[in-house]
Amino acid sequence: MSAARMTVVDAMRRALVLAAERPVRGPNPRVGCVLLASGNEHDPRMVLAEGRNHGVGTPHAEAEALADAQARGVDVRGSTAVVTLEPCHHRGRTPPCSSALLDAGVSEVVYAVADPHAVAAGGGAWLADHGVRVTEGLLADEGTQVLGVWLDAVRAGRPFVTLKIATSLDGRVAAADGSSRWITGDQARMHAHEVRAQADAILVGTGTVRADDPSLTARGPEGRLADTQPLRVVVGHSPVPASARVRSADGGELVVVRSRDVREVLSVLQEREVRHVVVEGGPVVASAFLAAGAVDEVHAYVAPVLLGSGRSAVVDIGVRTIGEAVRLSTVGVRQLGEDMLVVARPVGPSREEEC
Amino acid sequence: MSAARMTVVDAMRRALVLAAERPVRGPNPRVGCVLLASGNEHDPRMVLAEGRNHGVGTPHAEAEALADAQARGVDVRGSTAVVTLEPCHHRGRTPPCSSALLDAGVSEVVYAVADPHAVAAGGGAWLADHGVRVTEGLLADEGTQVLGVWLDAVRAGRPFVTLKIATSLDGRVAAADGSSRWITGDQARMHAHEVRAQADAILVGTGTVRADDPSLTARGPEGRLADTQPLRVVVGHSPVPASARVRSADGGELVVVRSRDVREVLSVLQEREVRHVVVEGGPVVASAFLAAGAVDEVHAYVAPVLLGSGRSAVVDIGVRTIGEAVRLSTVGVRQLGEDMLVVARPVGPSREEEC
């Protein structure tokens, strides 16, 4: 550890960088922590230790920073812990950070975002009750951004749902005879694999398994498998054939949910601690998620191709007249080779109402 | 006229600017001309006169430049005429520029693009036969760009066809009950009006007239009518109601073509000297143009809206399997408010084969 000096704000920026070094995936949030020596509020102070969370079952960021200091014989009594997320206050797979910080003699805790997890929240209040000076909300927007879909998912109590559709310019996902390989081009497909690699689960219906026999793996350039593979979730009542590619050894675990009920499906995934699921179709499943108001983000890959017939990306979602249309707000538009990607989110508050 | 001095290349750049001052519309091309005093090939020379074409029935660019010189008593004998398009060689609404240049004593002609118009071409060769030094192809790419769709249309012997579609993310142009106002937002509609204002004609089918009763006018901000209005073309066998908005006084002339045959329709427009027609639907007409291979450019406005049912932008175009898809090449993608615009052109040579 260098003998760098930082203000509290700079330390939070550093903690955010530490947090963001890990991909946004997995049941646990990305968190960073910097321990600063005691000193005046706005003066630069010595950095005593750093830590970040490495994923499920590993020490939390605060614990890693405390362990780092201890290993190097650094005294952290009277120090300030600068953390991107409120220190947890429950014994899960690891001990609570709140008591660890208190026990170590930390006298001040500054964090960006309050922990929305009902089980883990309350660390800030508990520390304050025990005489620690606690400040919440420093660089809260940046903290929220680093937490990403994890925060949405934990707040809503269900996985964040990205609906992916890949269509022709006239909204078709397949030609009249059912053929669909390939409507979009290499760059769009590569982008979709990057999205898969950052998600916890990919979900399709049994109809898509029978029609397209997808592998549902996350692959990088040249078809190489990504290091971590999302769960492969198949929903619906039809059986998944023994020879289906979703059973192949090279992808994530296969989870079959014998239901078309969106709440039930999400509940199963929630129990599996899935924070982010990418729904990849087909049209019946996509429409069920849309009709249930359970889509948080749409990734629409649109290819400059016209088909004139064949299945549409979305079928009945209960819209009869234009005023009832599901309206989204465009977050961004990108050209990917010949194709374009539209990222859009439903307009208005919907997550809290649904599940 | 200032006593500026220019090289031949600079004079061509100036001529291109003069040409581009007029909008791309109307039966005649945009042309600019600069007359340079005699001198060495690469040296700057005195600019003697300038001219440009102002539209149908007005003097051509060369004629305007010659008249300008004459009016100011400037001697153009031995001069170089720098023109963006090959001087015309026929007596149409105005006398041929080839003989006008020769008669004036111009000794050199440099032009960017050869005239593709069978009737008017041959000016360069004729001038060379009469002892004028002729150079073709200077800044030809820029010249081609300034001529725009006029060049495509004249080369193909039929109007350049832009197909406009405005759809939801799932490719629908209307909800289940037929309602379609509005799928796209203000900015997309304003852009579509700008495209109309630059076209010679807007075309819809009788079905669209009955279903949507469009005005087919070109309007600017705050709904103000554009100065020039494109022809309003309605195709199909059903009658156009007496009360239809396409009959309103505030738009362009109404042309009813009682045919669904695309070649026949284009032939009628060609006789009217239409160089650029925007086909605005509905799905049956759009599909007929696509199936006939008679679409040169697609403008697809895509709104972040999902409908799940309702008419698709394109219906049967004879594609049964993905390999037969009409594939386009994306020229550009733009975000317009919440919507996006994809401009795409058919892949490969198709124009010459068709009509």
XYZ file of C-alpha atoms in Angstrom:
710
model
C 0.000 0.000 0.000
C 1.427 3.381 -0.969
C 1.478 6.224 1.523
C -0.898 8.222 -0.691
C -2.980 10.984 0.863
C -6.591 11.571 -0.113
C -9.547 13.675 0.895
C -12.724 11.800 1.785
C -14.223 12.603 -1.639
C -11.127 11.363 -3.441
C -11.209 8.237 -1.316
C -14.818 7.630 -2.394
C -13.796 8.042 -6.029
C -11.053 5.489 -5.453
C -13.517 3.152 -3.727
C -15.843 3.446 -6.735
C -12.991 2.491 -9.049
C -12.196 -0.513 -6.861
C -15.862 -1.546 -6.904
C -16.126 -1.215 -10.674
C -13.181 -3.535 -11.288
C -15.488 -6.528 -10.912
C -18.147 -7.247 -13.574
C -21.772 -6.432 -12.687
C -23.056 -9.934 -12.116
C -23.661 -12.362 -9.318
C -25.883 -12.148 -6.246
C -23.636 -9.704 -4.412
C -23.063 -6.024 -5.150
C -19.825 -4.493 -6.364
C -18.388 -2.618 -3.383
C -15.131 -0.766 -2.758
C -13.673 0.524 0.519
C -10.807 2.856 1.442
C -9.603 3.349 5.020
C -8.295 6.834 5.717
C -6.246 7.892 8.757
C -7.961 10.260 11.182
C -7.800 13.944 10.342
C -9.766 17.031 9.411
C -12.844 16.603 7.293
C -11.607 18.245 4.093
C -7.858 17.677 4.410
C -6.024 14.949 2.561
C -5.239 12.053 4.890
C -3.066 8.981 4.686
C -4.623 5.974 2.946
C -4.329 3.064 5.414
C -5.838 0.232 3.377
C -8.148 -0.664 0.508
C -10.563 -3.471 -0.172
C -13.222 -4.624 -2.548
C -15.700 -7.404 -2.824
C -14.710 -10.335 -5.049
C -18.040 -12.118 -5.249
C -20.086 -14.676 -3.353
C -18.486 -16.164 -0.247
C -15.425 -13.894 -0.312
C -14.811 -11.166 2.293
C -16.739 -7.938 1.853
C -14.837 -4.813 0.829
C -14.637 -3.497 4.414
C -13.416 -6.860 5.723
C -10.763 -7.048 3.040
C -9.523 -3.544 3.865
C -9.394 -4.327 7.611
C -7.559 -7.593 6.931
C -5.128 -5.805 4.654
C -4.334 -3.254 7.378
C -3.959 -5.934 10.023
C -1.637 -8.024 7.842
C 0.631 -5.013 7.443
C 0.420 -4.039 11.098
C -1.342 -0.758 10.385
C -3.350 0.717 13.252
C -6.850 1.612 12.035
C -8.191 2.938 15.319
C -9.771 6.358 14.811
C -9.798 5.906 11.033
C -12.512 6.738 8.507
C -13.984 3.949 6.385
C -15.092 5.271 2.982
C -17.390 2.686 1.368
C -19.522 2.722 -1.793
C -22.406 0.843 -0.102
C -23.716 0.952 3.458
C -21.848 -1.657 5.548
C -23.918 -4.820 5.878
C -25.464 -5.679 9.199
C -26.190 -9.367 8.932
C -24.298 -12.602 9.205
C -24.713 -14.247 5.820
C -21.919 -16.108 4.133
C -19.545 -13.699 5.899
C -19.708 -11.852 9.271
C -21.415 -8.428 9.438
C -19.188 -5.522 8.422
C -20.886 -3.151 10.861
C -19.510 -4.906 13.937
C -16.177 -5.616 12.241
C -15.664 -1.886 11.669
C -16.702 -1.051 15.248
C -14.483 -3.770 16.707
C -11.516 -2.486 14.706
C -11.944 0.947 16.252
C -13.037 2.792 13.102
C -14.531 6.066 14.282
C -16.189 7.340 11.104
C -18.026 5.680 8.193
C -18.914 7.475 4.955
C -20.919 5.595 2.332
C -22.476 6.455 -1.049
C -25.630 4.346 -1.215
C -27.874 2.900 1.501
C -28.184 -0.884 1.389
C -31.625 -1.696 -0.061
C -31.410 -5.339 0.960
C -33.933 -5.806 3.780
C -31.823 -8.506 5.413
C -28.543 -6.624 5.288
C -29.663 -3.008 5.837
C -29.384 -1.032 9.063
C -25.581 -1.061 9.336
C -25.376 2.722 9.235
C -27.948 3.264 11.990
C -26.405 0.542 14.162
C -22.942 2.082 13.830
C -24.308 5.533 14.674
C -26.006 4.082 17.742
C -22.616 2.777 18.789
C -20.923 6.129 18.599
C -19.495 5.990 15.090
C -19.871 9.147 13.017
C -21.904 8.096 9.924
C -22.492 9.994 6.672
C -24.689 8.652 3.886
C -24.976 9.820 0.248
C -21.494 10.969 -0.750
C -21.307 10.553 -4.563
C -24.596 8.694 -4.398
C -25.289 8.938 -8.144
C -21.942 7.429 -9.025
C -22.483 4.772 -6.384
C -25.870 3.934 -7.858
C -24.355 3.651 -11.315
C -21.640 1.259 -10.148
C -24.213 -0.945 -8.407
C -26.156 -1.077 -11.679
C -28.936 -3.611 -12.113
C -28.090 -5.200 -8.734
C -29.613 -2.167 -7.047
C -32.787 -2.253 -9.192
C -33.173 -5.964 -8.578
C -32.683 -5.828 -4.812
C -34.975 -2.821 -4.495
C -37.708 -4.567 -6.492
C -37.233 -7.941 -4.838
C -36.958 -9.719 -8.204
C -34.400 -10.021 -11.004
C -33.854 -7.113 -13.380
C -35.305 -8.210 -16.727
C -33.699 -7.312 -20.042
C -35.799 -8.318 -23.030
C -33.695 -8.963 -26.110
C -35.287 -8.961 -29.526
C -33.495 -9.256 -32.863
C -35.684 -8.362 -35.784
C -35.850 -7.323 -39.392
C -36.799 -3.709 -40.178
C -40.379 -4.930 -40.452
C -40.310 -6.473 -36.973
C -39.965 -10.149 -37.916
C -37.839 -12.608 -35.960
C -38.046 -15.325 -38.617
C -39.036 -15.799 -42.242
C -42.255 -17.526 -43.323
C -40.656 -20.984 -43.093
C -39.334 -20.304 -39.581
C -35.708 -19.777 -40.616
C -33.967 -17.008 -38.704
C -30.212 -17.562 -39.026
C -29.049 -14.948 -39.446
C -31.152 -11.818 -39.460
C -28.628 -9.693 -37.565
C -24.923 -9.561 -38.339
C -21.717 -10.498 -36.514
C -21.316 -7.280 -34.552
C -24.849 -7.396 -33.183
C -24.458 -11.037 -32.184
C -21.117 -10.304 -30.533
C -22.716 -7.503 -28.538
C -25.507 -9.824 -27.451
C -22.870 -12.292 -26.205
C -21.237 -9.524 -24.159
C -24.612 -8.827 -22.570
C -25.051 -12.523 -21.824
C -21.620 -12.681 -20.210
C -22.619 -9.923 -17.793
C -25.962 -11.467 -16.871
C -26.787 -14.111 -14.287
C -29.281 -15.979 -16.436
C -30.574 -16.283 -19.992
C -34.188 -17.299 -20.409
C -36.124 -18.755 -23.347
C -39.356 -20.672 -23.795
C -39.561 -24.339 -24.703
C -40.838 -23.292 -28.143
C -37.553 -21.550 -28.881
C -35.592 -24.582 -27.665
C -37.501 -26.779 -30.108
C -37.470 -24.296 -33.005
C -33.925 -22.908 -32.819
C -32.090 -25.308 -30.461
C -29.890 -22.503 -29.035
C -26.847 -23.240 -26.847
C -27.500 -20.216 -24.607
C -23.806 -19.836 -23.912
C -21.854 -16.593 -23.597
C -19.072 -16.505 -26.135
C -16.331 -14.039 -26.963
C -14.498 -13.370 -30.214
C -13.805 -16.472 -32.315
C -16.515 -18.343 -30.450
C -14.439 -18.822 -27.304
C -16.554 -19.503 -24.207
C -16.656 -16.689 -21.666
C -15.071 -17.485 -18.274
C -18.373 -17.385 -16.460
C -21.567 -18.738 -17.969
C -25.049 -17.527 -17.020
C -27.726 -19.946 -15.882
C -29.713 -21.344 -18.799
C -33.384 -21.048 -17.961
C -36.093 -22.711 -20.050
C -39.724 -21.984 -19.206
C -42.929 -23.680 -20.343
C -44.735 -26.970 -20.193
C -43.163 -28.863 -23.100
C -40.230 -31.132 -22.277
C -36.675 -30.109 -23.157
C -35.344 -32.789 -25.534
C -32.452 -34.913 -24.238
C -30.355 -33.829 -27.218
C -31.095 -30.104 -26.839
C -27.995 -27.884 -26.969
C -29.065 -26.148 -23.737
C -28.039 -29.403 -22.019
C -24.499 -29.167 -23.418
C -21.639 -29.197 -20.951
C -20.088 -25.951 -22.175
C -22.687 -23.567 -20.787
C -24.184 -22.639 -17.441
C -26.430 -24.819 -15.318
C -29.797 -25.658 -16.916
C -32.842 -24.591 -14.915
C -36.180 -25.803 -16.257
C -39.231 -23.994 -14.891
C -42.414 -25.835 -15.859
C -44.537 -22.705 -15.876
C -45.502 -19.846 -18.137
C -46.495 -17.681 -15.181
C -44.070 -14.765 -15.167
C -44.291 -14.126 -11.413
C -43.667 -17.768 -10.668
C -40.683 -17.836 -13.015
C -39.196 -14.682 -11.485
C -39.776 -16.064 -8.024
C -37.769 -19.186 -8.869
C -34.958 -17.019 -10.199
C -35.106 -14.775 -7.149
C -34.600 -17.814 -4.925
C -31.559 -18.644 -7.039
C -30.288 -15.104 -6.286
C -30.437 -14.148 -9.961
C -30.160 -10.347 -10.163
C -30.201 -9.974 -13.942
C -31.963 -12.196 -16.447
C -31.924 -11.691 -20.197
C -35.153 -12.890 -21.796
C -34.323 -13.943 -25.335
C -37.686 -15.164 -26.600
C -39.500 -16.393 -28.436
C -42.426 -14.093 -29.138
C -44.797 -15.863 -26.720
C -42.409 -15.567 -23.768
C -41.429 -11.997 -24.699
C -45.087 -11.037 -24.847
C -45.862 -12.703 -21.504
C -43.126 -10.676 -19.790
C -44.314 -7.475 -21.478
C -47.961 -8.115 -20.647
C -46.968 -8.743 -17.006
C -45.166 -5.386 -16.897
C -42.037 -7.305 -15.944
C -39.608 -5.890 -18.517
C -37.123 -3.318 -17.197
C -35.129 -2.766 -20.355
C -35.470 -3.702 -24.007
C -32.465 -4.417 -26.218
C -33.774 -4.330 -29.764
C -31.320 -5.289 -32.468
C -32.795 -4.202 -35.786
C -31.296 -5.445 -39.047
C -31.716 -3.667 -42.412
C -33.584 -6.647 -43.775
C -37.181 -6.951 -44.960
C -39.131 -10.180 -44.772
C -42.799 -9.277 -45.316
C -44.006 -12.369 -43.507
C -42.978 -14.643 -40.643
C -43.267 -14.385 -36.895
C -43.225 -10.934 -35.270
C -41.004 -10.242 -32.256
C -43.980 -9.578 -30.041
C -47.446 -11.086 -30.233
C -50.513 -10.273 -28.167
C -49.682 -7.954 -25.257
C -53.227 -6.745 -24.736
C -52.860 -3.558 -26.790
C -55.914 -2.828 -28.921
C -55.539 0.839 -29.781
C -52.582 3.185 -30.155
C -53.275 4.868 -26.826
C -52.655 1.584 -25.040
C -49.251 1.005 -26.675
C -46.354 -0.005 -24.435
C -44.253 3.137 -24.676
C -40.578 3.049 -23.876
C -38.016 5.770 -23.456
C -34.929 5.467 -25.621
C -31.765 5.252 -23.544
C -29.474 4.988 -26.541
C -29.118 4.061 -30.174
C -25.971 2.457 -31.607
C -25.000 1.259 -35.021
C -23.426 -2.200 -34.897
C -22.148 -2.966 -38.369
C -25.191 -2.914 -40.637
C -27.553 -3.298 -37.692
C -28.607 -0.959 -34.946
C -29.220 -1.478 -31.283
C -31.938 0.425 -29.487
C -31.826 0.320 -25.699
C -35.094 1.510 -24.196
C -36.832 1.386 -20.849
C -40.537 1.471 -20.034
C -41.851 4.953 -19.367
C -42.968 5.762 -15.842
C -42.797 3.808 -12.614
C -43.701 0.196 -13.075
C -41.290 -2.012 -11.125
C -42.693 -1.430 -7.686
C -46.268 -2.094 -8.746
C -45.787 -5.469 -10.286
C -44.188 -8.177 -8.266
C -18.133 40.164 -59.836
C -14.998 40.430 -57.733
C -11.591 40.176 -59.326
C -10.828 36.993 -57.403
C -8.276 34.553 -58.757
C -8.738 30.815 -58.626
C -7.121 27.665 -59.869
C -9.273 25.342 -61.938
C -9.799 23.040 -58.934
C -10.842 25.951 -56.730
C -13.184 27.127 -59.459
C -14.779 23.668 -59.511
C -15.233 23.809 -55.751
C -16.891 27.205 -56.164
C -19.105 25.841 -58.949
C -20.164 22.968 -56.656
C -21.129 25.481 -53.967
C -23.148 27.468 -56.497
C -24.894 24.286 -57.652
C -25.706 23.201 -54.097
C -27.449 26.477 -53.295
C -30.603 25.170 -54.913
C -32.567 22.327 -53.276
C -32.325 18.861 -54.873
C -35.700 18.706 -56.541
C -37.334 19.328 -59.872
C -36.724 17.782 -63.281
C -33.442 19.626 -63.886
C -30.088 19.031 -62.209
C -28.309 21.413 -59.877
C -25.399 22.866 -61.869
C -22.821 25.559 -61.183
C -20.381 27.218 -63.590
C -17.333 29.476 -63.177
C -15.616 31.165 -66.124
C -11.856 31.610 -65.649
C -9.587 33.842 -67.736
C -7.029 32.055 -69.922
C -3.814 31.067 -68.208
C -1.593 28.208 -67.185
C -3.212 24.996 -66.081
C -2.321 25.104 -62.376
C -1.983 28.854 -61.821
C -4.696 30.972 -60.241
C -6.590 32.915 -62.862
C -9.064 35.754 -62.844
C -12.701 34.768 -62.302
C -14.672 36.282 -65.185
C -18.212 35.241 -64.323
C -20.345 32.742 -62.416
C -23.673 31.104 -63.030
C -25.989 28.437 -61.771
C -29.189 26.785 -62.757
C -32.339 28.062 -61.080
C -34.776 25.355 -62.148
C -37.057 24.507 -65.016
C -37.242 27.017 -67.878
C -34.496 29.273 -66.522
C -31.074 29.631 -68.197
C -28.568 26.859 -67.552
C -25.525 27.631 -65.395
C -23.247 28.145 -68.415
C -25.761 30.441 -70.088
C -26.150 32.479 -66.927
C -22.377 32.859 -66.593
C -22.023 33.924 -70.241
C -24.889 36.400 -69.898
C -23.350 37.761 -66.704
C -20.024 38.349 -68.490
C -21.711 39.942 -71.464
C -23.804 42.268 -69.321
C -20.621 43.539 -67.665
C -18.714 43.790 -70.950
C -16.206 41.099 -69.974
C -14.444 39.367 -72.840
C -14.654 35.601 -72.396
C -12.758 34.616 -75.536
C -10.020 32.091 -74.691
C -11.537 31.471 -71.234
C -12.041 28.185 -69.368
C -15.569 27.148 -68.389
C -15.533 25.088 -65.176
C -18.883 23.295 -64.853
C -20.181 20.671 -62.438
C -22.068 18.770 -65.193
C -21.219 18.201 -68.848
C -22.692 21.062 -70.911
C -25.982 20.022 -72.483
C -26.186 19.437 -76.208
C -29.864 19.734 -76.984
C -32.432 22.427 -77.430
C -35.010 21.818 -74.742
C -36.681 24.633 -72.876
C -33.408 26.573 -73.380
C -30.766 26.573 -76.166
C -27.865 24.069 -75.996
C -24.952 25.162 -73.800
C -22.393 23.402 -76.003
C -22.884 25.762 -78.924
C -23.326 28.766 -76.649
C -19.877 28.138 -75.129
C -18.298 27.622 -78.549
C -19.957 30.732 -79.990
C -18.716 32.793 -77.062
C -15.149 31.755 -77.844
C -14.543 29.647 -74.725
C -11.434 27.580 -75.461
C -11.485 25.057 -72.618
C -14.267 23.221 -70.735
C -13.703 21.263 -67.509
C -16.619 19.367 -65.995
C -17.102 17.008 -63.047
C -19.780 14.567 -64.200
C -20.837 13.390 -67.650
C -24.469 14.096 -68.505
C -26.364 10.785 -68.248
C -29.432 12.177 -69.978
C -29.615 10.463 -73.366
C -31.246 13.503 -74.952
C -28.811 16.046 -73.542
C -25.520 14.126 -73.532
C -22.688 14.485 -76.016
C -21.832 18.118 -75.306
C -18.273 17.267 -74.286
C -17.523 15.257 -77.416
C -19.120 17.829 -79.671
C -17.063 20.638 -78.120
C -13.864 18.584 -78.471
C -14.710 17.970 -82.136
C -14.933 21.715 -82.539
C -11.478 22.376 -81.149
C -12.322 23.080 -77.511
C -10.026 21.458 -74.950
C -12.339 19.245 -72.821
C -11.588 17.556 -69.481
C -14.102 15.284 -67.727
C -14.107 13.993 -64.135
C -12.587 16.794 -62.031
C -14.029 16.331 -58.485
C -16.408 13.774 -59.945
C -17.384 12.328 -56.543
C -18.349 15.723 -55.204
C -20.200 16.443 -58.433
C -22.105 13.177 -58.122
C -23.042 14.019 -54.556
C -24.376 17.446 -55.487
C -26.473 15.955 -58.301
C -27.940 13.519 -55.769
C -30.995 11.477 -56.683
C -31.349 13.382 -59.976
C -28.340 11.465 -61.289
C -29.691 8.077 -60.156
C -33.088 8.827 -61.638
C -31.807 9.992 -65.007
C -29.362 7.105 -65.254
C -32.141 4.598 -64.508
C -34.745 6.277 -66.674
C -37.283 6.329 -63.848
C -37.838 8.269 -60.589
C -35.623 7.527 -57.589
C -37.879 5.793 -55.053
C -37.601 6.399 -51.321
C -39.773 4.073 -49.276
C -40.768 5.619 -45.976
C -42.000 3.415 -43.163
C -42.796 4.511 -39.602
C -43.162 1.598 -37.244
C -43.174 0.432 -33.671
C -40.169 -1.570 -32.426
C -42.129 -4.688 -33.380
C -42.649 -3.485 -36.945
C -46.286 -2.404 -36.728
C -47.671 0.639 -38.524
C -50.971 0.604 -36.639
C -52.582 -0.947 -33.579
C -55.144 -3.756 -33.767
C -58.008 -1.292 -34.280
C -56.170 0.497 -37.110
C -55.229 3.562 -35.064
C -51.752 4.882 -35.843
C -51.607 8.500 -34.646
C -48.994 8.809 -33.433
C -46.475 6.031 -33.306
C -43.475 8.257 -33.980
C -42.818 11.572 -32.256
C -42.570 15.200 -33.357
C -38.938 15.145 -34.409
C -39.389 12.119 -36.648
C -42.465 13.635 -38.257
C -40.661 16.937 -38.788
C -37.805 15.094 -40.486
C -40.277 13.295 -42.735
C -41.727 16.668 -43.746
C -38.234 17.904 -44.659
C -37.827 14.854 -46.885
C -41.213 15.562 -48.511
C -40.212 19.172 -49.156
C -37.161 17.991 -51.099
C -39.044 15.431 -53.170
C -40.999 15.865 -56.387
C -43.846 13.576 -55.423
C -45.380 11.716 -52.488
C -47.185 8.485 -53.260
C -49.740 6.446 -51.305
C -52.328 3.824 -52.123
C -56.064 4.403 -52.123
C -56.270 2.238 -48.993
C -54.155 4.728 -47.066
C -56.277 7.618 -48.346
C -59.395 5.901 -47.010
C -57.825 4.706 -43.730
C -55.743 7.720 -42.691
C -56.991 10.540 -44.951
C -53.533 12.173 -45.121
C -53.003 15.679 -46.535
C -49.692 14.721 -48.163
C -48.410 18.246 -47.786
C -44.877 19.297 -46.877
C -44.905 21.374 -43.743
C -42.259 23.165 -41.722
C -42.120 24.049 -38.031
C -45.471 25.073 -36.536
C -47.282 23.409 -39.410
C -46.446 26.139 -41.919
C -46.694 24.944 -45.530
C -43.372 24.619 -47.349
C -42.870 26.995 -50.291
C -42.946 24.230 -52.835
C -45.287 21.265 -52.548
C -44.605 17.853 -54.089
C -47.111 16.199 -56.396
C -49.638 14.113 -54.472
C -49.885 10.733 -56.152
C -52.560 8.200 -55.256
C -52.392 4.745 -56.831
C -54.956 1.943 -56.958
C -58.372 1.141 -58.279
C -60.622 2.530 -55.538
C -61.944 6.064 -56.025
C -60.474 8.971 -54.050
C -63.376 10.453 -52.033
C -64.430 13.984 -52.951
C -63.793 15.085 -49.367
C -60.310 13.487 -49.113
C -57.635 15.781 -47.722
C -55.352 14.974 -50.674
C -57.729 17.151 -52.702
C -57.173 20.158 -50.420
C -55.947 23.369 -52.015
C -52.917 23.732 -49.770
C -50.828 20.915 -51.220
C -49.347 19.930 -54.573
C -51.275 18.819 -57.633
C -53.191 15.550 -57.187
C -52.258 12.795 -59.636
C -54.454 9.698 -59.505
C -53.021 6.619 -61.199
C -55.644 3.900 -61.509
C -53.152 1.077 -61.380
C -51.271 -1.070 -58.917
C -48.637 -1.960 -61.486
C -45.396 -0.434 -60.234
C -43.811 -0.059 -63.677
C -46.918 1.632 -65.006
C -47.005 3.997 -62.022
C -43.322 4.879 -62.399
C -43.790 5.396 -66.107
C -46.557 7.935 -65.466
C -44.292 9.747 -63.001
C -41.363 9.623 -65.434
C -43.532 11.351 -68.048
C -44.245 14.028 -65.453
C -40.450 14.432 -65.045
C -40.588 13.308 -61.434
C -37.015 12.513 -60.340
C -37.721 11.621 -56.708
C -40.855 10.051 -55.312
C -41.386 9.195 -51.647
C -43.610 6.141 -51.247
C -45.387 6.477 -47.933
C -47.558 3.387 -47.899
C -49.548 1.629 -46.891
C -48.195 -1.882 -46.501
C -49.685 -3.162 -49.763
C -48.147 -0.391 -51.855
C -44.825 -0.597 -49.976
C -44.709 -4.332 -50.579
C -45.543 -3.936 -54.286
C -42.614 -1.550 -54.755
C -40.297 -3.854 -52.800
C -41.431 -6.957 -54.668
C -40.840 -5.129 -57.968
C -37.270 -4.291 -56.881
C -38.186 -0.642 -57.373
C -37.050 0.763 -54.013
C -33.769 2.687 -54.049
C -33.693 3.795 -50.433
C -35.623 2.983 -47.280
C -36.272 5.564 -44.584
C -37.393 3.578 -41.558
C -38.518 5.603 -38.571
C -38.672 3.260 -35.596
C -40.403 4.317 -32.388
C -39.694 2.747 -28.962
C -43.237 1.477 -28.790
C -44.564 -2.082 -28.687
C -47.961 -3.031 -30.043
C -48.013 -6.830 -30.308
C -50.678 -6.793 -32.999
C -51.862 -4.641 -35.885
C -50.687 -4.202 -39.459
C -47.005 -4.724 -40.252
C -45.103 -2.185 -42.360
C -44.490 -4.709 -45.091
C -46.665 -7.624 -46.132
C -45.963 -10.297 -48.723
C -42.852 -9.531 -50.766
C -42.304 -13.089 -51.926
C -39.756 -13.995 -49.240
C -40.251 -17.512 -47.893
C -36.942 -18.285 -46.241
C -34.238 -16.189 -44.609
C -31.902 -16.596 -47.572
C -34.411 -14.781 -49.783
C -34.697 -11.759 -47.457
C -34.463 -8.300 -49.009
C -31.139 -7.201 -47.552
C -30.259 -3.551 -47.364
C -27.068 -1.764 -46.498
C -27.301 0.786 -43.712
C -26.298 4.254 -44.880
C -26.889 5.857 -41.504
C -28.654 5.685 -38.175
C -29.910 8.789 -36.362
C -31.757 9.337 -33.132
C -34.664 11.758 -33.563
C -36.043 12.457 -30.105
C -37.195 9.100 -28.769
C -37.274 7.580 -32.247
C -34.569 6.527 -34.638
C -34.195 6.821 -38.344
C -32.459 4.122 -40.344
C -31.541 5.023 -43.899
C -30.669 1.955 -45.926
C -30.242 1.012 -49.556
C -30.697 -2.328 -51.289
C -27.516 -4.349 -51.516
C -26.047 -4.950 -54.966
C -26.997 -3.715 -58.405
C -30.708 -3.635 -58.927
C -31.733 -0.390 -60.571
C -30.500 -1.128 -64.066
C -32.152 -4.527 -64.213
C -35.646 -3.483 -63.367
C -37.278 -0.825 -65.425
